[in-house]
C-alpha angles and dihedrals in degrees: 000000000000116000109260094019114133136212112186090331099309134100133213137207131192093192111120111246121227092226089062092062127075114256121223109251128229108208133192126008123321119197116269092213127035132181135222112282095012123144113222129193113223114191117223135149086212099066093125091056101046112111100176141004119210143183114216113193115229115252124248116249092205100068135054090213113041112198090175094066111102145157115231119192114222126206116233143176126208110246134176106294098006145334135319104220123193114220110216117274096216138062087216095069095037121019116211117274142079121329137179115233115215133181111207120202124222085261089060092250112145127216124235108281125256114205118227131176111226112210 
């Protein structure tokens, strides 16, 4: 159906909704603070279905245009019980500050975020 079209006052969509897909789970405790070049264990029962792991820097509430917000892809390996995730080794690719860690499945469905402070 075309967006905005009506049938008896209702609309319909055939787009798949993210809430109808199963999100990857992050289990256990993740560190609240991480350092540059550190390897972090992230527990998940969905390790085999994870296509990418990302850091997304939290936005700034003081500016309408936030040039500091960024997405940083992280390298990872599947290990027993989860993933071994490499934190960036340089402040150039990931300035210090708070980041949301996401696991993203092969179907492009993200996990719920875990917040980590990169120092």
